[in-house]
Short mmCIF file of C-alpha atoms and ligand atoms in Angstrom, two decimals:
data_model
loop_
_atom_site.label_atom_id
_atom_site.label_comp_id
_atom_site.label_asym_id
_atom_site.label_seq_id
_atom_site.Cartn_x
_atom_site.Cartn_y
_atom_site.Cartn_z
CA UNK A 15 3.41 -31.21 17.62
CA UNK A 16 5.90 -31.06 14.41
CA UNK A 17 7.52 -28.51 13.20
CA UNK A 18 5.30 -29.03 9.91
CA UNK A 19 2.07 -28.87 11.91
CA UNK A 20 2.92 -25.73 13.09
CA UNK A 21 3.08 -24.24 9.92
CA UNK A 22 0.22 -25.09 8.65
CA UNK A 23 -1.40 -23.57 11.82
CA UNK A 24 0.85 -20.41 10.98
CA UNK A 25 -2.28 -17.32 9.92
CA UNK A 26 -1.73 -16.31 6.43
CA UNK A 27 -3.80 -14.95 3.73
CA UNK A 28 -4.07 -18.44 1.55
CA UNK A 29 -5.47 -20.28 4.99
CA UNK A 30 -7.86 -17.69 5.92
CA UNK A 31 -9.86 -15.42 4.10
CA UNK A 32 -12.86 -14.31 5.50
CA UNK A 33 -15.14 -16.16 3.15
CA UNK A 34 -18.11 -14.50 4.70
CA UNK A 35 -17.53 -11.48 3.84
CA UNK A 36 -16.79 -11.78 0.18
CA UNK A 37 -20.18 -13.02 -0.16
CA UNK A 38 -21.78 -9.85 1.23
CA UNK A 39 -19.56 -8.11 -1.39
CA UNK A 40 -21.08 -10.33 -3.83
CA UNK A 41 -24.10 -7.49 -4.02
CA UNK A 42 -23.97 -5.96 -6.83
CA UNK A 43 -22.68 -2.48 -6.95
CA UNK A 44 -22.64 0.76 -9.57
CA UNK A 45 -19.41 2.07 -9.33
CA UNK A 46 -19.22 5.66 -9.55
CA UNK A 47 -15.85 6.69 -11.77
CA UNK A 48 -15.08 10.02 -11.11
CA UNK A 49 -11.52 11.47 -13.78
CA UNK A 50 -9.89 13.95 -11.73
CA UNK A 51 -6.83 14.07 -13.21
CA UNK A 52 -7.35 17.61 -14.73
CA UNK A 53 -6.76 18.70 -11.47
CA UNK A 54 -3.00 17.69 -11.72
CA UNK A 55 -0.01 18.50 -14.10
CA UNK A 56 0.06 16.01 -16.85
CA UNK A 57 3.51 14.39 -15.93
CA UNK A 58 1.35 13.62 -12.96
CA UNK A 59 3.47 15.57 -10.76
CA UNK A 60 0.51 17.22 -8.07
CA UNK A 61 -0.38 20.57 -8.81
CA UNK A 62 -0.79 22.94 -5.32
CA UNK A 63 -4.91 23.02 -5.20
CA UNK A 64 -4.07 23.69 -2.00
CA UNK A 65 -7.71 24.81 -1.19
CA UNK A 66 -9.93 22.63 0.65
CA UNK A 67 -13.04 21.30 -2.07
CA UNK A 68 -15.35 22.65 0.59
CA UNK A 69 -13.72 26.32 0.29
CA UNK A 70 -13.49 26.31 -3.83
CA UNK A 71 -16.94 27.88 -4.36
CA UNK A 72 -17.69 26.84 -7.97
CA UNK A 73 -19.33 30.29 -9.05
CA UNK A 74 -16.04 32.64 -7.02
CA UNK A 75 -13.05 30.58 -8.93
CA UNK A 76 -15.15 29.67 -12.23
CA UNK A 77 -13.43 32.67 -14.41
CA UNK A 78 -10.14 30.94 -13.02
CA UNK A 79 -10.18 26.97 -13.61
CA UNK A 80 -10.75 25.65 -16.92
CA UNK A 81 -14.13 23.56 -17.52
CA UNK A 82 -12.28 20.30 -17.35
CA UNK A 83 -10.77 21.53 -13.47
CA UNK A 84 -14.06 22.77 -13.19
CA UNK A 85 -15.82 19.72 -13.52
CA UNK A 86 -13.06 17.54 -11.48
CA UNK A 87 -13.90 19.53 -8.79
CA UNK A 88 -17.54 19.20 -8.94
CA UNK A 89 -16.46 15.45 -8.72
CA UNK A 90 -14.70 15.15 -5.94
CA UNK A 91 -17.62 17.06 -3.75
CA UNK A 92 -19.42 14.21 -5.26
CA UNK A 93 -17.31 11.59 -4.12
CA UNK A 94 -16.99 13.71 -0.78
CA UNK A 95 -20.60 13.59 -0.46
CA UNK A 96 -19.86 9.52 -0.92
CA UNK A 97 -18.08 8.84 1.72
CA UNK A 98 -20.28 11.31 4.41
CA UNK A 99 -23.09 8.79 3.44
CA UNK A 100 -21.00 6.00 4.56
CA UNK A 101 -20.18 4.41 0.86
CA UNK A 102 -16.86 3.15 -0.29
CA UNK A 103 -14.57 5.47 -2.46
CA UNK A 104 -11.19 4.41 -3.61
CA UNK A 105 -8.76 7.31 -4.11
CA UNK A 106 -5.25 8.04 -4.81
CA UNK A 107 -2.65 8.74 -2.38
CA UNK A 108 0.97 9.61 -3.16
CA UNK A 109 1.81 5.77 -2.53
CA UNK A 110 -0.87 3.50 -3.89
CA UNK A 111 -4.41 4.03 -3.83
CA UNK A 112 -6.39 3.76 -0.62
CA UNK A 113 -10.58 2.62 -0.15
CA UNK A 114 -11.56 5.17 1.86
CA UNK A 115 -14.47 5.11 4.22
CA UNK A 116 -15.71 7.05 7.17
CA UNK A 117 -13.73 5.41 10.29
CA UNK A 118 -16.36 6.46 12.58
CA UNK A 119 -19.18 4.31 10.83
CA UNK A 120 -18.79 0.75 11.43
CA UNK A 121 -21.25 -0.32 8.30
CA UNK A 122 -18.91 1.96 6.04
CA UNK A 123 -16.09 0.07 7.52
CA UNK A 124 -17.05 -3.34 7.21
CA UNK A 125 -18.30 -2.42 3.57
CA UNK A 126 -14.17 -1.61 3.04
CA UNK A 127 -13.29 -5.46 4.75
CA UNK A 128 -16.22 -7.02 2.72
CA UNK A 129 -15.11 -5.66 -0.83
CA UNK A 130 -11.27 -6.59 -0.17
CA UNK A 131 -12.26 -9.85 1.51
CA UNK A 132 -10.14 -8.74 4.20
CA UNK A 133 -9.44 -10.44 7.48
CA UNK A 134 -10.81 -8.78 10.38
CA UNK A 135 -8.04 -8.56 12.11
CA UNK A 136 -5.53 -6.73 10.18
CA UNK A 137 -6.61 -3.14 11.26
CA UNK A 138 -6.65 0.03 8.98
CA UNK A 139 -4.77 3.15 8.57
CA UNK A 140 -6.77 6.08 9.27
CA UNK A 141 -6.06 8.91 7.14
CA UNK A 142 -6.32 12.99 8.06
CA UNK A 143 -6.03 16.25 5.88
CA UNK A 144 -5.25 18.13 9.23
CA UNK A 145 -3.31 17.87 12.13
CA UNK A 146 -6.30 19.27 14.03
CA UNK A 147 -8.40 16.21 13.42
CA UNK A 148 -5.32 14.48 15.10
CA UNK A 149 -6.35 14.98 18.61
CA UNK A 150 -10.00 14.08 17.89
CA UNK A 151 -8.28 10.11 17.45
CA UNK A 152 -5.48 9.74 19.56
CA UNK A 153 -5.15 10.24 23.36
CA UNK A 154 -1.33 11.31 23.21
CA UNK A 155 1.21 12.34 21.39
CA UNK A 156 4.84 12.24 22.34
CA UNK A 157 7.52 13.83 21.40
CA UNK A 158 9.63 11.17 19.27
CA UNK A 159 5.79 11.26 17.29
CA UNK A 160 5.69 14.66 17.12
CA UNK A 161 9.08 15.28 15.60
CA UNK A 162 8.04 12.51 12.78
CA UNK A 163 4.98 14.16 12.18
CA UNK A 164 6.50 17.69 11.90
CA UNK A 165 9.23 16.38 9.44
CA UNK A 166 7.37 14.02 7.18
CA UNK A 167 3.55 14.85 7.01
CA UNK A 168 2.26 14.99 4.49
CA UNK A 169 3.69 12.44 2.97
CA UNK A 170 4.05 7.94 3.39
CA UNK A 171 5.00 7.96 6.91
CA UNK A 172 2.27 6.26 9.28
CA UNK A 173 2.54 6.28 12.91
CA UNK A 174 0.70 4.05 15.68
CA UNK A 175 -0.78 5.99 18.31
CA UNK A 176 -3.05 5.29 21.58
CA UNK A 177 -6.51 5.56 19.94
CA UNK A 178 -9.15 7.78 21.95
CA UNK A 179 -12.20 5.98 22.96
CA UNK A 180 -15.00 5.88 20.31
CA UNK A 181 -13.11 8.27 18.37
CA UNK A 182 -13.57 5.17 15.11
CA UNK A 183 -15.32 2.34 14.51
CA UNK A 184 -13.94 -0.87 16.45
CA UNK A 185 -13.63 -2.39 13.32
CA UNK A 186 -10.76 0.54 12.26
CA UNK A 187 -8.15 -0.83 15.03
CA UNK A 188 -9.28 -4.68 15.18
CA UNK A 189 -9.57 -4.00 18.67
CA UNK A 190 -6.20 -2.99 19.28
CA UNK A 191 -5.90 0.03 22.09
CA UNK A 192 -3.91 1.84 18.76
CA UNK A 193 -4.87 3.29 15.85
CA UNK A 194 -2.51 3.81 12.89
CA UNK A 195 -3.32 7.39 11.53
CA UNK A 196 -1.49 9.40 8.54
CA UNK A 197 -1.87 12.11 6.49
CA UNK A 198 -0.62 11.36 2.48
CA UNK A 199 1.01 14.03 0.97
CA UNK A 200 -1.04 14.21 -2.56
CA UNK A 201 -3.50 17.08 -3.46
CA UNK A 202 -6.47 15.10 -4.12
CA UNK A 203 -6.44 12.93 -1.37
CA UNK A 204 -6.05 15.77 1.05
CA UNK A 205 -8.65 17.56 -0.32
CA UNK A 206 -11.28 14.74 -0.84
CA UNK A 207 -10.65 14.11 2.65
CA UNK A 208 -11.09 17.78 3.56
CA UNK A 209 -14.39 18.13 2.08
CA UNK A 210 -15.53 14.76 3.20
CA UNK A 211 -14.96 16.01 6.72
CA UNK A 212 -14.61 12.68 8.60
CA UNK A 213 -11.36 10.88 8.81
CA UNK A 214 -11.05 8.23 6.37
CA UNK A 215 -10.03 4.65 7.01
CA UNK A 216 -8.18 3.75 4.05
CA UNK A 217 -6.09 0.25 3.15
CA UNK A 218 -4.56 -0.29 -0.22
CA UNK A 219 -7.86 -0.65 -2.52
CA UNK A 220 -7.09 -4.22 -3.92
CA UNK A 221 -8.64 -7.32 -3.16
CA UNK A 222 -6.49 -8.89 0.02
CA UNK A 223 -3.86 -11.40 -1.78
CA UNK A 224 -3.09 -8.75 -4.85
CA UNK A 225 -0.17 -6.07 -5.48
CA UNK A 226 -1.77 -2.87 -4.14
CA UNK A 227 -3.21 -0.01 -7.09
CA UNK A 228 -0.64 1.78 -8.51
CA UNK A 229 -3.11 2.93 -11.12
CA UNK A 230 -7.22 3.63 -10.70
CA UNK A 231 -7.22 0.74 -13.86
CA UNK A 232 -5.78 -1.89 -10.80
CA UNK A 233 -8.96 -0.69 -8.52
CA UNK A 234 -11.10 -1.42 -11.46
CA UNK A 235 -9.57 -4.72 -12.15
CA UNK A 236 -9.62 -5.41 -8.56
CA UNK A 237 -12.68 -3.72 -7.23
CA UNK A 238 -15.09 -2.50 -9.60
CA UNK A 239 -19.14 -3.78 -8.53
CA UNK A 240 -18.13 -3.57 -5.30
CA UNK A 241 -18.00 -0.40 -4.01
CA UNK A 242 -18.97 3.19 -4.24
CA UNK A 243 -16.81 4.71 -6.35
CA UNK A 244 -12.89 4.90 -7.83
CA UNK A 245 -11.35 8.50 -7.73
CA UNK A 246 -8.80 8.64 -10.59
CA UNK A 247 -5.73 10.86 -10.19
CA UNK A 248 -3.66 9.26 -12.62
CA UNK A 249 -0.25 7.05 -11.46
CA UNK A 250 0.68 7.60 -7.58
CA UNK A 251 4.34 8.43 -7.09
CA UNK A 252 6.01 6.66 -4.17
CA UNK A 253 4.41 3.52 -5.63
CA UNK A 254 4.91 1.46 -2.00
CA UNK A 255 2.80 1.98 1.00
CA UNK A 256 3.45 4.36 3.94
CA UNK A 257 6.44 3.10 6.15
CA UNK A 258 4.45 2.17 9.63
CA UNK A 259 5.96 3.18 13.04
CA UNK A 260 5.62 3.56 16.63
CA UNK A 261 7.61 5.76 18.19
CA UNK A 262 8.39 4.99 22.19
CA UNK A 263 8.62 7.47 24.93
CA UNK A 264 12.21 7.01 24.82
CA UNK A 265 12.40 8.54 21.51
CA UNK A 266 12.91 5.24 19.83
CA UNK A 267 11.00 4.93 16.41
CA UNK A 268 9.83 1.24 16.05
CA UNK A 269 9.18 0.46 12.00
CA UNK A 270 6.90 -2.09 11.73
CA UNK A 271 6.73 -1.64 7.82
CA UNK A 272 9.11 -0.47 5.71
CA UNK A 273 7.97 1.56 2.79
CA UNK A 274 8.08 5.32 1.04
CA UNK A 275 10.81 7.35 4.28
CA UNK A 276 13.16 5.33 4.56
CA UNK A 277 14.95 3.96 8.13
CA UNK A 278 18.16 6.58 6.83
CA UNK A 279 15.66 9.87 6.81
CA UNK A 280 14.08 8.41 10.28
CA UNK A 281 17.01 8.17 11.34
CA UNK A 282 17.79 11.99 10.91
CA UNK A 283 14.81 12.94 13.06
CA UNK A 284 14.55 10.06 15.65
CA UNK A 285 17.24 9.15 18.69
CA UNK A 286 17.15 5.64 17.77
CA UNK A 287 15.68 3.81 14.67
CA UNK A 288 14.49 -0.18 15.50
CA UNK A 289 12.87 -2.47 13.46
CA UNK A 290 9.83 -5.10 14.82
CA UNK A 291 12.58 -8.16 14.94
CA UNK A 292 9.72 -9.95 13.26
CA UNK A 293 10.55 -8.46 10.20
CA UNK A 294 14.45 -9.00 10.36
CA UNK A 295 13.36 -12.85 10.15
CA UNK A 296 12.53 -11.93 6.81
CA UNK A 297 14.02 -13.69 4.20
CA UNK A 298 16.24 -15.57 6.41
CA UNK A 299 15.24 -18.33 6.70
CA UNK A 300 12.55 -17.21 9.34
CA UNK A 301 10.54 -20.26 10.83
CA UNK A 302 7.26 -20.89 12.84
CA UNK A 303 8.93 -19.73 15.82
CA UNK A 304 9.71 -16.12 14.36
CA UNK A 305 7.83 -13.26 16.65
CA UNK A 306 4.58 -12.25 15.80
CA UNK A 307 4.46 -9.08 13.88
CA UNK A 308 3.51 -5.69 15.61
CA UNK A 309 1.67 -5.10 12.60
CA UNK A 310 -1.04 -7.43 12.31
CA UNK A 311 -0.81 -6.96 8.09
CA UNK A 312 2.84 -8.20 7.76
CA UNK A 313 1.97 -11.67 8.42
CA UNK A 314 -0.26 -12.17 5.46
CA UNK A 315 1.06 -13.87 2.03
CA UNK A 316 0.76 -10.50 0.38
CA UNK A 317 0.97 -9.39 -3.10
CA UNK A 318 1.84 -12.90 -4.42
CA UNK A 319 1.36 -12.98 -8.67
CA UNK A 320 -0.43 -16.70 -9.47
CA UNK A 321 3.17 -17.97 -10.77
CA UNK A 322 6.09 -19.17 -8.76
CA UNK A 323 8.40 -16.51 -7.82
CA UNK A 324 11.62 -16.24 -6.43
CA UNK A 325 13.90 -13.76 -5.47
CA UNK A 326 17.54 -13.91 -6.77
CA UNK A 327 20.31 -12.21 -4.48
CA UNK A 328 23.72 -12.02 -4.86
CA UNK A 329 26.92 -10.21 -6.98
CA UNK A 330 24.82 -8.93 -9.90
CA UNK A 331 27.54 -11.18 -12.84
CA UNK A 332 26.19 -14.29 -10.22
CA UNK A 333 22.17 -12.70 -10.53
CA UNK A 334 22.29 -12.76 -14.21
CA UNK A 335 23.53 -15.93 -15.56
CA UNK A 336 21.73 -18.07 -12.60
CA UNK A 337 18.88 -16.00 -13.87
CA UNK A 338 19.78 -16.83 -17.88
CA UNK A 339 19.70 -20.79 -16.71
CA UNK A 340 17.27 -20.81 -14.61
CA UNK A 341 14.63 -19.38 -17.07
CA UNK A 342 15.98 -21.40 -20.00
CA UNK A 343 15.58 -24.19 -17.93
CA UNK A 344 12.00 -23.43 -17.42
CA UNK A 345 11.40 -22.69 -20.76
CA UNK A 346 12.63 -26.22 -21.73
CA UNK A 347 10.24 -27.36 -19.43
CA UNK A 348 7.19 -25.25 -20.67
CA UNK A 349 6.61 -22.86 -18.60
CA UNK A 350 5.85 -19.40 -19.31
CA UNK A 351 8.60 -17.34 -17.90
CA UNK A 352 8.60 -14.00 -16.42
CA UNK A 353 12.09 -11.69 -15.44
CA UNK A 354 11.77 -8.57 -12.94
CA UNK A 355 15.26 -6.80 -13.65
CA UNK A 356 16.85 -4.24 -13.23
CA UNK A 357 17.74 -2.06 -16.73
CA UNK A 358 21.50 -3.04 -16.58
CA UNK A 359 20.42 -7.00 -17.20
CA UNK A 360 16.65 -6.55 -18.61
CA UNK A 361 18.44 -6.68 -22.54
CA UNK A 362 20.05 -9.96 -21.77
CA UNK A 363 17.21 -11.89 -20.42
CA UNK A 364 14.93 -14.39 -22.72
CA UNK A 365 10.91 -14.59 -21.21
CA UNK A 366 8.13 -14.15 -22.08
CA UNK A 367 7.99 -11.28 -20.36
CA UNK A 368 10.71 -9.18 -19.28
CA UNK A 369 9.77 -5.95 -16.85
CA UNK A 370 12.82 -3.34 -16.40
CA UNK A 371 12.35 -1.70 -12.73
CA UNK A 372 14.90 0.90 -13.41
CA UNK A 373 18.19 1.77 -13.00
CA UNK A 374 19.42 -0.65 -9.87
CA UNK A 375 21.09 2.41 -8.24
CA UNK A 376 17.41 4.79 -8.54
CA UNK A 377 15.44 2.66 -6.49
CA UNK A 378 12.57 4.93 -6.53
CA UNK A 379 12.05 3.87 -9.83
CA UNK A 380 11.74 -0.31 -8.94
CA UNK A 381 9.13 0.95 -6.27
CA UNK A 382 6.90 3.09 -8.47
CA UNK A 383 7.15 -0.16 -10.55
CA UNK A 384 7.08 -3.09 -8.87
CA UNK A 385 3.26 -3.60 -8.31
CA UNK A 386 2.02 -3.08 -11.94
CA UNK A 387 4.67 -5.57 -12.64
CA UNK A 388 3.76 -8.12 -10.54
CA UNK A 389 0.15 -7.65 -12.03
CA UNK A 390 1.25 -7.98 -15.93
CA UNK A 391 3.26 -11.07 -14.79
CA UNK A 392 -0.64 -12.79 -14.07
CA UNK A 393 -1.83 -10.54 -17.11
CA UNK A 394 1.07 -12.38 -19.04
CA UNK A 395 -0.23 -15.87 -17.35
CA UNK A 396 3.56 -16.65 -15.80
CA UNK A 397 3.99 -19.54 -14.23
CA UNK A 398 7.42 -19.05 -13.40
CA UNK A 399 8.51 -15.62 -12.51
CA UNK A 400 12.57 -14.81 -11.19
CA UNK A 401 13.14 -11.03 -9.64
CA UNK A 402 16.14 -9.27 -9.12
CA UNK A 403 17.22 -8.67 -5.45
CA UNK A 404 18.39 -4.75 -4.90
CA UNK A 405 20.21 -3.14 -2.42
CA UNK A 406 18.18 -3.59 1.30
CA UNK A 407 19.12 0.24 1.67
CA UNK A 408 16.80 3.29 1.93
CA UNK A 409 13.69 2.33 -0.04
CA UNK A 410 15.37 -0.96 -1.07
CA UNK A 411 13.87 -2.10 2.24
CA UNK A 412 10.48 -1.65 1.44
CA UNK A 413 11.26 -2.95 -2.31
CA UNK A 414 12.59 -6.08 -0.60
CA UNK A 415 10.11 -6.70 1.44
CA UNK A 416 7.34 -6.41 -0.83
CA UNK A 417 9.10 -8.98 -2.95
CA UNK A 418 9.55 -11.36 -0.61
CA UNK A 419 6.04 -11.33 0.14
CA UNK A 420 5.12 -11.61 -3.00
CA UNK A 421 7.68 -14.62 -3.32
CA UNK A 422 6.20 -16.08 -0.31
CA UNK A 423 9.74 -15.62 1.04
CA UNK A 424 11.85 -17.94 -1.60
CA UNK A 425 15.14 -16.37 -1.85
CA UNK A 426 18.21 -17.56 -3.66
CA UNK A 427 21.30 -16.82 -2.83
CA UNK A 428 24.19 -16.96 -5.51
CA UNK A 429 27.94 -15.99 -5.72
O1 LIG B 515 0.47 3.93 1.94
C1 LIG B 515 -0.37 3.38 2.66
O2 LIG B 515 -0.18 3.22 3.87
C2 LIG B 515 -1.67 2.91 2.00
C3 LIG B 515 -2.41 4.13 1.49
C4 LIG B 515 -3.76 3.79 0.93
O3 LIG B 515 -2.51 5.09 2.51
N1 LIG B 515 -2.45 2.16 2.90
C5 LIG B 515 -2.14 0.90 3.29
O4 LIG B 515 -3.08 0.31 4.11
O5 LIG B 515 -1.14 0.34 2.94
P1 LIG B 515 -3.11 -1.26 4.38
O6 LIG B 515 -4.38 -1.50 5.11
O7 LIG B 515 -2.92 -2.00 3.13
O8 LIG B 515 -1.96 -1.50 5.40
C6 LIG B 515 -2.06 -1.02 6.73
C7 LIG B 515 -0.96 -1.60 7.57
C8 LIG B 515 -1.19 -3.07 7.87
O9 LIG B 515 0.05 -3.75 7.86
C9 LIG B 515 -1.80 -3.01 9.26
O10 LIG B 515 -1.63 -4.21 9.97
C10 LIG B 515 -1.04 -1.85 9.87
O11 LIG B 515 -0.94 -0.91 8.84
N2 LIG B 515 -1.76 -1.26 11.01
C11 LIG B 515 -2.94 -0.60 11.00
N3 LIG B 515 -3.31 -0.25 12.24
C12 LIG B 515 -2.33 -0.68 13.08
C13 LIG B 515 -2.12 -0.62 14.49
N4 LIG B 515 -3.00 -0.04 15.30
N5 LIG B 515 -0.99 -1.18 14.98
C14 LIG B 515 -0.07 -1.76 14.16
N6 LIG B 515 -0.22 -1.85 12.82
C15 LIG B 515 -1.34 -1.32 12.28
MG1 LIG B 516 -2.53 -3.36 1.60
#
């Protein structure tokens, strides 16, 4: 067998999508939209609600919440009340918005694979208000886990643990003896969950293939028909998924996705930091014969705009002007061009579209950005699209990654 052959027999999104179930998702669908945001400070920094829905009696705190807060709340019982009768409600999390469904009902969960048009076998996270509902899904704990827990939940770290049996819906772990559980660190996730009082599978709530929701406008783009209802609490913050890891009995923490902590702050907590080898492959130059990834998502085409990307690395004098030529050269040719840059070189570059993603040195910034910028460059209709390479440091990892994912791994080098 050639070397070719073999990578066409590689899985990826493009080769298989489960066709049959984006025609059950076909059905038509009212979606509920529920405008929560009242519940949060404008900047959309979270305000502490810190109460679960189910414990904010709306006649003993109505002197105390204005009408609008009021009302929010009165909407997130509803879409509580959603998800307890096994429908489909996207929500936002402090890294991109999830669709959310009860992981112990099969029919809600294959409602969540259906809408996406996700393959079956790329499992979900399941997501928790409380570390009490922990032991309900998971048979043990270590320590290594239980130091990562303690030091970063809430918040976008998710960690692979032996699942209990019949604790979720087969569907939930793709019939893995795991199940990938965290709890997001953002007020209205935690307390939709809360009042929903089931845990909630959740992936990203776009359609498999597109950048992840940054904004409840993506779900609506992505999503709207085809399921319950779209929760919207305004721009998440972290902007990249949950970093996914498994943490060994020897106290080493395993990341099998990089994202929102970084390998540095795991690194402060755990004995011994690794990363799935399948994901060093990465970017260089990794062939058919790379490992199989731990997680079953990472080996899907992910994220990828309709244009031609590519990812330019190198001294960042060397970045720019192969970056000037390269999309003059395109131009010339007729395409419509598209730059991803950082703010020190966005002034200098002619597109058709140029997207700053911050100052190269405040990464945070390129990840809260990245994914609403890879969705203007379709909006845009680029056909040839060049990104900036950062730093593969702290969250530059998971910026990295999710770039060459969406640049179905073509990276330049220059300099
Ligand atoms: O930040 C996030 O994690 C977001 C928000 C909504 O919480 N969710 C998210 O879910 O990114 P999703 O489905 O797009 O990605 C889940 C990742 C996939 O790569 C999947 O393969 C992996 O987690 N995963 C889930 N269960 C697993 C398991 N038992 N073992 C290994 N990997 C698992
Ligand atoms: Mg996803």
């Amino acid at each position: 067998m050639t070397r070719e052959h073999e990578k066409v027999q590689q899985p990826s999104f493009e080769d298989k999508p489960d066709n049959a179930a984006v025609e059950r998702a076909k059905v038509e669908h009212n979606t509920a939209f529920w405008d929560v945001r009242a519940l949060l400070h404008e900047q959309g920094e979270a305000e502490n609600i810190n109460v679960h829905v189910q414990e904010i009696s709306p006649v003993s705190d109505v002197k105390k919440v204005s009408a609008a807060r009021e009302a929010a709340l009165a909407d997130l019982q509803a879409a509580a009340a959603c998800l307890r009768q096994g429908k489909t409600v996207a929500f936002p999390t402090e890294t991109v918005y999830g669709l959310g469904a009860d992981a112990r009902s099969t029919e809600a969960v294959e409602a969540v694979f259906a809408a996406k048009g996700r393959p079956s076998d790329n499992p979900l996270i399941v997501h928790i208000a409380h570390r009490d509902q922990l032991h309900e899904l998971v048979t043990e704990v270590n320590a290594a886990a239980e130091a990562l827990m303690a030091a970063f939940w809430p918040g976008p770290l998710t960690l692979v643990l032996p699942v209990r049996p019949g604790a979720v819906s087969p569907r939930v772990t793709a019939g893995l003896d795991t199940v990938a559980v965290r709890m997001p660190d953002h007020p209205v996730a935690l307390s939709l969950i809360a009042a929903a009082a089931c845990p909630v599978a959740a992936p990203s709530a776009n359609r498999s293939g597109r950048p992840s929701p940054t904004l409840a406008a993506h779900v609506r783009e992505d999503l709207d028909g085809r399921i319950g209802g779209i929760v919207d609490g305004g721009p998440t913050g972290v902007g990249v998924e949950s970093t996914v890891v498994q943490a060994g009995d020897d106290g080493t923490v395993t990341i099998l996705r990089p994202g929102g902590i970084t390998a540095e702050q795991l690194s402060a907590v755990a004995a011994r930091v690794a990363t799935d080898p399948a994901l060093l492959a990465e970017g260089s130059g990794g062939d058919s014969n790379s490992p199989a990834p731990r997680s079953p998502g990472m080996k899907y085409t992910h994220y990828a705009p309709a244009g031609s990307l590519c990812v330019v690395e190198g001294p960042p004098a060397a970045v720019a002007a192969w970056t000037r030529a390269a999309l003059a050269e395109a131009a010339q040719r007729g395409e419509r061009t598209a730059v991803l840059a950082f703010a020190e070189h966005a002034e200098q570059y002619r597109a058709n579209a140029v997207f700053s993603l911050g100052d190269a040195s405040e990464l945070q910034e390129a990840a809260r950005r990245l994914y609403a910028a890879l969705r203007s460059c379709d909006e845009q209709g680029a056909t040839y699209i060049v990104a900036e390479a950062c730093s593969r440091e702290g969250l530059g990892a998971a910026v990295m990654n999710r770039l060459l994912k969406a640049a179905g791994n073509q990276l330049i080098q220059v300099g």
